[in-house]
PDB file of C-alpha atoms in Angstrom:
ATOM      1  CA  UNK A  55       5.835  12.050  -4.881  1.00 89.00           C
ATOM      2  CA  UNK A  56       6.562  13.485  -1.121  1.00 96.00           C
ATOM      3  CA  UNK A  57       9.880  14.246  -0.010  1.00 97.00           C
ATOM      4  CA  UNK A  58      10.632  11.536   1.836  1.00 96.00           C
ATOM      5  CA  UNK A  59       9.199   9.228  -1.076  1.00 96.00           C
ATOM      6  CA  UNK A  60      11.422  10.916  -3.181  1.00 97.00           C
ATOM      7  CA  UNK A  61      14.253  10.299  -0.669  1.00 97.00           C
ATOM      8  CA  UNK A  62      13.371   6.451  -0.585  1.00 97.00           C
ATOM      9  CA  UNK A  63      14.072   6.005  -4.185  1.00 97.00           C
ATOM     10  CA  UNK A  64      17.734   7.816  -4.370  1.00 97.00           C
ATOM     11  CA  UNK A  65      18.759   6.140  -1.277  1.00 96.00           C
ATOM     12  CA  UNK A  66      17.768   2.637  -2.434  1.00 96.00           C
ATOM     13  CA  UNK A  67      21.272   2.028  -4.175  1.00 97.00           C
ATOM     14  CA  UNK A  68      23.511   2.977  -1.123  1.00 96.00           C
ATOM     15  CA  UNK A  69      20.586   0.739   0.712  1.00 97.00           C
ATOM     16  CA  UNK A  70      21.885  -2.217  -1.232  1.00 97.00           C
ATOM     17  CA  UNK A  71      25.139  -1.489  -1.127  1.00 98.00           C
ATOM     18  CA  UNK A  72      25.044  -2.259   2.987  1.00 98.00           C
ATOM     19  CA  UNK A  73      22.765  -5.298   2.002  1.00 97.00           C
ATOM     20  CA  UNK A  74      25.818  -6.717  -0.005  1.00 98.00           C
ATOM     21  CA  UNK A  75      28.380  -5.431   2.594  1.00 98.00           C
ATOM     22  CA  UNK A  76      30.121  -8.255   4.216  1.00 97.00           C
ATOM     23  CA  UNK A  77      29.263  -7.270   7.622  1.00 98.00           C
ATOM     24  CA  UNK A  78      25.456  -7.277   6.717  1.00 98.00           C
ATOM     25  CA  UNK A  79      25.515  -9.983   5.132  1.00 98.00           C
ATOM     26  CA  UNK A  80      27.530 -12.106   7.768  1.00 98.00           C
ATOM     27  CA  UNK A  81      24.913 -10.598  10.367  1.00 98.00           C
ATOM     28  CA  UNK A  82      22.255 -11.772   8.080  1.00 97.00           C
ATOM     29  CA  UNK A  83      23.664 -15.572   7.778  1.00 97.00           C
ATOM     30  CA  UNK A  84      24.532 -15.457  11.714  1.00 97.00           C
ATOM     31  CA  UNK A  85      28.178 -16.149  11.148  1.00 97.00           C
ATOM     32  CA  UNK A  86      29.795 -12.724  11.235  1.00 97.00           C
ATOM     33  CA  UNK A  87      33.008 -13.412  12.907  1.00 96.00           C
ATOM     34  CA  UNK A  88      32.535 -12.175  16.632  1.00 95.00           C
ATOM     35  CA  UNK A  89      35.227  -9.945  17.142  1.00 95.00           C
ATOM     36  CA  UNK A  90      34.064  -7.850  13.781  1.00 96.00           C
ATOM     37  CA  UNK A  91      30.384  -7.341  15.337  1.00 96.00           C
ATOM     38  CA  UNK A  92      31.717  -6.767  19.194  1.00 95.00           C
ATOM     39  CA  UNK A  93      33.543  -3.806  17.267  1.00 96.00           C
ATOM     40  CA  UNK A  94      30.742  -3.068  15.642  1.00 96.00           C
ATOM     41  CA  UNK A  95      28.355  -2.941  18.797  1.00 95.00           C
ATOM     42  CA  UNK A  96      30.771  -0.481  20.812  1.00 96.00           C
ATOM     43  CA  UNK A  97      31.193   2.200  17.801  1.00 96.00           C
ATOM     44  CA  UNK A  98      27.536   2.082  17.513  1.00 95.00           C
ATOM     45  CA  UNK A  99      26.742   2.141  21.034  1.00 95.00           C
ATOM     46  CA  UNK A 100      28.628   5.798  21.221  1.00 96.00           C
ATOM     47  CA  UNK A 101      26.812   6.179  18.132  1.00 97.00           C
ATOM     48  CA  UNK A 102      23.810   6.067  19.913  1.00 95.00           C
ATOM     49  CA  UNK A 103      24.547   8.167  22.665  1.00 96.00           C
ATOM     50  CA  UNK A 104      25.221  11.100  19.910  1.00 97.00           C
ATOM     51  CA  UNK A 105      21.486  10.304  18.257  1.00 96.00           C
ATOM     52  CA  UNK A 106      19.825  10.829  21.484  1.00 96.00           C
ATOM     53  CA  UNK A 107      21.160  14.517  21.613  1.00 97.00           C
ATOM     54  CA  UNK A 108      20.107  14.909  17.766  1.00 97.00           C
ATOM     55  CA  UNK A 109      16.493  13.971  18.614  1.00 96.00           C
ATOM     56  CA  UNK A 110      17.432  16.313  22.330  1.00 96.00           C
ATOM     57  CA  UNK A 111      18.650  19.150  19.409  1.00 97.00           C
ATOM     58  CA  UNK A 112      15.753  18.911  16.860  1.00 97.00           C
ATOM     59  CA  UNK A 113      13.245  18.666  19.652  1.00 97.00           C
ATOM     60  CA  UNK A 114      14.233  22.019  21.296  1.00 96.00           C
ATOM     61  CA  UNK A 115      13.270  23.576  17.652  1.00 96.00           C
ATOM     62  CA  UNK A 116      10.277  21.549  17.170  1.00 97.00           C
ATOM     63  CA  UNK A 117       6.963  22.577  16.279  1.00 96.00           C
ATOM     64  CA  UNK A 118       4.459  21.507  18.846  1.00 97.00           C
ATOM     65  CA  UNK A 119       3.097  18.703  16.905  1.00 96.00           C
ATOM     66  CA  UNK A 120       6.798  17.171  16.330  1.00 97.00           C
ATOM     67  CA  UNK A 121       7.767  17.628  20.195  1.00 96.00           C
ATOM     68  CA  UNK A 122       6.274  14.384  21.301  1.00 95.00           C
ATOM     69  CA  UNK A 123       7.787  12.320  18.869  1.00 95.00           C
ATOM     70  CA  UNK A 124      11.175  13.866  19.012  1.00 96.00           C
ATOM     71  CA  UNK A 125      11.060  12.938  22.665  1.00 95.00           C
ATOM     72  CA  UNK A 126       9.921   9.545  22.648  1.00 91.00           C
ATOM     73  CA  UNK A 127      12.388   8.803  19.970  1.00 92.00           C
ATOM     74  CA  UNK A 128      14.852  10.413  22.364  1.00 94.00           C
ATOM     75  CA  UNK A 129      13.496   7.700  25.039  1.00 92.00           C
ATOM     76  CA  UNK A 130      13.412   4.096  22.601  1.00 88.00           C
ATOM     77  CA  UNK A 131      16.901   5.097  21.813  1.00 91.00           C
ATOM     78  CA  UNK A 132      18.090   5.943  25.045  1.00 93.00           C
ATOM     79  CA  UNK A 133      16.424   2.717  26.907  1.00 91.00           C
ATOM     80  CA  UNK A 134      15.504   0.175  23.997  1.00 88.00           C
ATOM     81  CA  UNK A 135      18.230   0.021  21.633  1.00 87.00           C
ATOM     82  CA  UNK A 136      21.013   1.067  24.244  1.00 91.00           C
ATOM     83  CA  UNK A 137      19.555  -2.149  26.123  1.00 90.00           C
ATOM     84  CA  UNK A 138      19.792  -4.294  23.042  1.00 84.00           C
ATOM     85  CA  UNK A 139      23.227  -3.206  22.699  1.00 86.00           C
ATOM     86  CA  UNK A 140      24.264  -4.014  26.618  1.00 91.00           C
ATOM     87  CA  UNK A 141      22.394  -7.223  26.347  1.00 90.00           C
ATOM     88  CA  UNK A 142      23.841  -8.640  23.156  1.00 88.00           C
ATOM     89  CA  UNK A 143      27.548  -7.131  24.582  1.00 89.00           C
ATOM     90  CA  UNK A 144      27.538  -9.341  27.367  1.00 90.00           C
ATOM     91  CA  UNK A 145      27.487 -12.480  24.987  1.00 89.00           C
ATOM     92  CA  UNK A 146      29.975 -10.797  22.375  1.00 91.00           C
ATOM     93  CA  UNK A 147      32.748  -9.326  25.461  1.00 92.00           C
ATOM     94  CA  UNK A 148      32.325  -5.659  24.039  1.00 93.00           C
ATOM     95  CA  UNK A 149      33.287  -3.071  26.081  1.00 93.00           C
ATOM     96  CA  UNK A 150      31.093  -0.440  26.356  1.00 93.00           C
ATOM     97  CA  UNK A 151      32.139   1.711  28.622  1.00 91.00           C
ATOM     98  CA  UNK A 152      35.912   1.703  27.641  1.00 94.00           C
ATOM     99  CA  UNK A 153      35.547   2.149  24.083  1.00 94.00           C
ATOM    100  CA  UNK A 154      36.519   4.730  21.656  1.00 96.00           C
ATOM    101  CA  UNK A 155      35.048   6.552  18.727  1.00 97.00           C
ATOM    102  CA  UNK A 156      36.650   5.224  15.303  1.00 97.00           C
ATOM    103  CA  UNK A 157      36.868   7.589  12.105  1.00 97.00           C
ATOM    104  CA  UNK A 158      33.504   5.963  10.793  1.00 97.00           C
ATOM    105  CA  UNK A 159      32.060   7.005  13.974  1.00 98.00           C
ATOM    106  CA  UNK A 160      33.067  10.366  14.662  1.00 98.00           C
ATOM    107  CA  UNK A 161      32.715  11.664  11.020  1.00 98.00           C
ATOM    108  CA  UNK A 162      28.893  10.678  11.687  1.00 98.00           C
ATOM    109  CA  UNK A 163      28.201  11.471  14.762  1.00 98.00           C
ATOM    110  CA  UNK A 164      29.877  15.024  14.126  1.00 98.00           C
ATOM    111  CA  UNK A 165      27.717  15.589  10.798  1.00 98.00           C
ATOM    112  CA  UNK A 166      24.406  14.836  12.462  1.00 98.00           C
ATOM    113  CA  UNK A 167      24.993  17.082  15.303  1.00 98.00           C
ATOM    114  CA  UNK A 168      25.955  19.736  13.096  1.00 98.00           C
ATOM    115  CA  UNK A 169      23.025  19.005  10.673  1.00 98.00           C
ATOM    116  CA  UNK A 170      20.648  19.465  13.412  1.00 97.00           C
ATOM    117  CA  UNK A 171      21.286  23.069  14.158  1.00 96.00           C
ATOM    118  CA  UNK A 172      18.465  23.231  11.033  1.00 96.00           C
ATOM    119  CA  UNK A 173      15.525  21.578  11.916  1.00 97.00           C
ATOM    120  CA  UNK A 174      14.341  20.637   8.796  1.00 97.00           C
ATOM    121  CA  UNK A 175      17.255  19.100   7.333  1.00 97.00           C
ATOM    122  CA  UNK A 176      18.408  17.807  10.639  1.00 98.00           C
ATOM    123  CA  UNK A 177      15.247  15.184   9.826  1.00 98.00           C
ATOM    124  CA  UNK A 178      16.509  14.722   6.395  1.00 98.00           C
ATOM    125  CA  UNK A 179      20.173  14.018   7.900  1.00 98.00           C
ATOM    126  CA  UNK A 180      18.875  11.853  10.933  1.00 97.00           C
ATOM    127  CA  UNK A 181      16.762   9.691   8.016  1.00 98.00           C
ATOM    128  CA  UNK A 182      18.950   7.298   6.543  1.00 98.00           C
ATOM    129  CA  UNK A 183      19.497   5.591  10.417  1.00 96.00           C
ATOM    130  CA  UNK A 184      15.730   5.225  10.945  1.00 95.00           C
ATOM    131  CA  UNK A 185      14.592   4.191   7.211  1.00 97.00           C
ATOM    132  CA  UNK A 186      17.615   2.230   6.604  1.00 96.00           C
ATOM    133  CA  UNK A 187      17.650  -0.173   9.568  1.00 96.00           C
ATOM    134  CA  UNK A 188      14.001  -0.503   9.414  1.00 96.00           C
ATOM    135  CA  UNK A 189      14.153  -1.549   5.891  1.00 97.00           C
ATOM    136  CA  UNK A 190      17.251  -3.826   6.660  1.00 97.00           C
ATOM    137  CA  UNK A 191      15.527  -5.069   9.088  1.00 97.00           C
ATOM    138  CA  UNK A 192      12.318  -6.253   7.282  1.00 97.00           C
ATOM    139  CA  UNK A 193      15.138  -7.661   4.353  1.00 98.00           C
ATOM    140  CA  UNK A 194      16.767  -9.625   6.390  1.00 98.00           C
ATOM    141  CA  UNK A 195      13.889 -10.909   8.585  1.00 98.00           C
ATOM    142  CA  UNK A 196      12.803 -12.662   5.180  1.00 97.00           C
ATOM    143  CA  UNK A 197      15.446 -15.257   5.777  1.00 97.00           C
ATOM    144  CA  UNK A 198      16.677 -14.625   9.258  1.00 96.00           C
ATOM    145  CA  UNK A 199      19.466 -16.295  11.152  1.00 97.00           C
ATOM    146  CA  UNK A 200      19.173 -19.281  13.296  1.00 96.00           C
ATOM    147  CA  UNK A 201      22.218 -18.104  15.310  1.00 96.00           C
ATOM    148  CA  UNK A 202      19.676 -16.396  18.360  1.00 95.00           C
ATOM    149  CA  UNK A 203      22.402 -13.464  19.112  1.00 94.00           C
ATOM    150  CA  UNK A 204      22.347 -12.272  15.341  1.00 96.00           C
ATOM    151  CA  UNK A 205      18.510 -12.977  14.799  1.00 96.00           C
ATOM    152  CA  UNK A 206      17.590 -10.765  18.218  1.00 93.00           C
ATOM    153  CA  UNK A 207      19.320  -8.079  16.316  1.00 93.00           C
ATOM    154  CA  UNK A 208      17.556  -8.302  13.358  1.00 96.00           C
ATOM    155  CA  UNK A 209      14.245  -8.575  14.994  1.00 95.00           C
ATOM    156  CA  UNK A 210      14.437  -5.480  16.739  1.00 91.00           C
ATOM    157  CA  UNK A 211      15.086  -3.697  13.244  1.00 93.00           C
ATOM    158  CA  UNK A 212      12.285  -5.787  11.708  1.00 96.00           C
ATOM    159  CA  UNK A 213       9.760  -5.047  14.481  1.00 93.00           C
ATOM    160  CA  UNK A 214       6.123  -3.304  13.251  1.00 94.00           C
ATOM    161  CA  UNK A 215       6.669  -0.896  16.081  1.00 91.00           C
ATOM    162  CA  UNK A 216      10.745   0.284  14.800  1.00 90.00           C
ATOM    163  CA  UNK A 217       8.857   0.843  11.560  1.00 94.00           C
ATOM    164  CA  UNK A 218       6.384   3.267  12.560  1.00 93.00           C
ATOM    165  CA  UNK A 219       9.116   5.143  14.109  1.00 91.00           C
ATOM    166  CA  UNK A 220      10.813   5.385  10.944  1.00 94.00           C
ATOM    167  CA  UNK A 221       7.321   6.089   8.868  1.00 95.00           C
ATOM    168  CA  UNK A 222       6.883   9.065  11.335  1.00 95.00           C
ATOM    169  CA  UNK A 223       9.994  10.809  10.822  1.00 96.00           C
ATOM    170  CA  UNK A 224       9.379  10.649   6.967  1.00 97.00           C
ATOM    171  CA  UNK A 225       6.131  12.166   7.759  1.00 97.00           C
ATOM    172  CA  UNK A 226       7.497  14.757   9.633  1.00 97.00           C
ATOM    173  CA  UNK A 227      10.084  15.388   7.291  1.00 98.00           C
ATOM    174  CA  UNK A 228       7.650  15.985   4.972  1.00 97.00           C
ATOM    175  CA  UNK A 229       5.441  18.539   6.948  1.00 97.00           C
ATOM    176  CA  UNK A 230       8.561  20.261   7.707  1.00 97.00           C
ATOM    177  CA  UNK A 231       8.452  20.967   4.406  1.00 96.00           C
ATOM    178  CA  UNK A 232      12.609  21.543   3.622  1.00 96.00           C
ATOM    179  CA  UNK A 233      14.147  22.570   0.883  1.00 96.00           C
ATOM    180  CA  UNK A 234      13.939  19.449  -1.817  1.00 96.00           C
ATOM    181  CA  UNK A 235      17.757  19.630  -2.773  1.00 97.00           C
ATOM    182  CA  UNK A 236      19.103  20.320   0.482  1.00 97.00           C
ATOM    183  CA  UNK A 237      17.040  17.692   2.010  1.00 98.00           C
ATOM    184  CA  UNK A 238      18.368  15.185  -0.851  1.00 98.00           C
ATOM    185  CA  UNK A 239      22.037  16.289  -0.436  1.00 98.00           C
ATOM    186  CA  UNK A 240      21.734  15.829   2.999  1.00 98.00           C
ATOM    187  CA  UNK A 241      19.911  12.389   3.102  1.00 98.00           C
ATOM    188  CA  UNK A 242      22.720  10.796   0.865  1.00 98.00           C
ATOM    189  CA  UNK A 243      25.136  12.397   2.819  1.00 98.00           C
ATOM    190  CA  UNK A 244      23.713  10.285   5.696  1.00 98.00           C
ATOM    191  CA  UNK A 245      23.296   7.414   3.761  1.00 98.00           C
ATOM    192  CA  UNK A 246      26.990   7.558   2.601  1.00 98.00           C
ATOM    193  CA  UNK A 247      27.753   7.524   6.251  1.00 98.00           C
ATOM    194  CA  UNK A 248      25.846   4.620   6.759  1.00 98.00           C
ATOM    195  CA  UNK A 249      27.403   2.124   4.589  1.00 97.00           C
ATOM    196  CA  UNK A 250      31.289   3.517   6.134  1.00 98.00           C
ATOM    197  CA  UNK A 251      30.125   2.728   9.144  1.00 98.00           C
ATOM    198  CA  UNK A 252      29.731  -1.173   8.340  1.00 98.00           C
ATOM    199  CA  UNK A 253      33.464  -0.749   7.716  1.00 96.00           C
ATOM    200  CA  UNK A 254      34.410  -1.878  11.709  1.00 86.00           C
ATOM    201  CA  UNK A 255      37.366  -0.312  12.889  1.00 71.00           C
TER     202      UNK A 255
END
């Protein structure tokens, strides 16, 4: 079993503890309560911001066969999902630009950017985001909403092309070759931060 294989199978319980969380599951029957996800799309839009200079960190470390994909990860983040996020605020009234990191939020953020001053378990750390929204994604898009807002979210996790993304970091993770137990401790420690964050300020 490869690390990130390995990694799969102890994250799977905190991955279905966000599949029974109320906010995934209201985003997965389209009738989350909109002020609960316009919440949730500004803490994760400064969320966002935060991964971009992870992927900016790691890639400044990178071997040369990791640099491209650090960077175009850098780039889908910065322009695809930041553009999901503006376009699905303008039908929910979040506000963006005037909004302010909650605990959730800032606990994260601050953990992956310290994580990534080792490049090796900075992929481990940076994991849980990429495997677990791809596989929430692909979940949810078994029985997707009919409500368009909440279903254009869940496409863009479900998408072929997210999940290539996601296979690739595993793969790197793996060639990186990081300690097994530090890459564990670290991986859970992102997933734990993953299910808080469904906890909207």
């Amino acid at each position: 079993m490869s690390i990130a294989e390995k990694l799969h199978a102890v994250g799977r319980p905190l991955l279905e503890a966000q599949l029974a969380h109320p906010t995934v599951v209201g985003i997965g029957r389209g009738d989350l309560p909109e002020p609960v996800f316009r919440s949730w799309l500004e803490q994760d839009y400064l969320f966002l911001h935060d991964y971009v200079r992870v992927f900016a960190r790691l890639a400044w470390q990178a071997p040369a066969a990791h640099l491209g994909d650090l960077v175009d990860l850098a780039h889908a983040t910065f322009h695809d999902e930041l553009d999901l996020h503006r376009s699905l605020s303008a039908g929910f009234g979040a506000d963006l630009e005037g909004a302010r990191k909650g605990p959730a939020c800032a606990a994260y953020t601050s953990f992956l950017l310290e994580s990534a001053a080792d490049y090796a378990g900075g992929l481990a750390a940076l994991y849980p985001c990429m495997w677990g929204y791809s596989t929430l994604g692909r979940i949810l898009a078994e029985n997707p909403p009919a409500e368009p807002r909440y279903r254009a979210w869940v496409d863009t996790y479900a998408d072929p092309g997210f999940a290539a993304l996601a296979g690739r970091i595993g793969e790197m993770i793996d060639e990186a070759a990081p300690d097994p137990a530090r890459a564990e401790a670290l991986f859970v420690e992102g997933m734990a931060h993953e299910l808080a964050f469904w906890d909207v300020p």
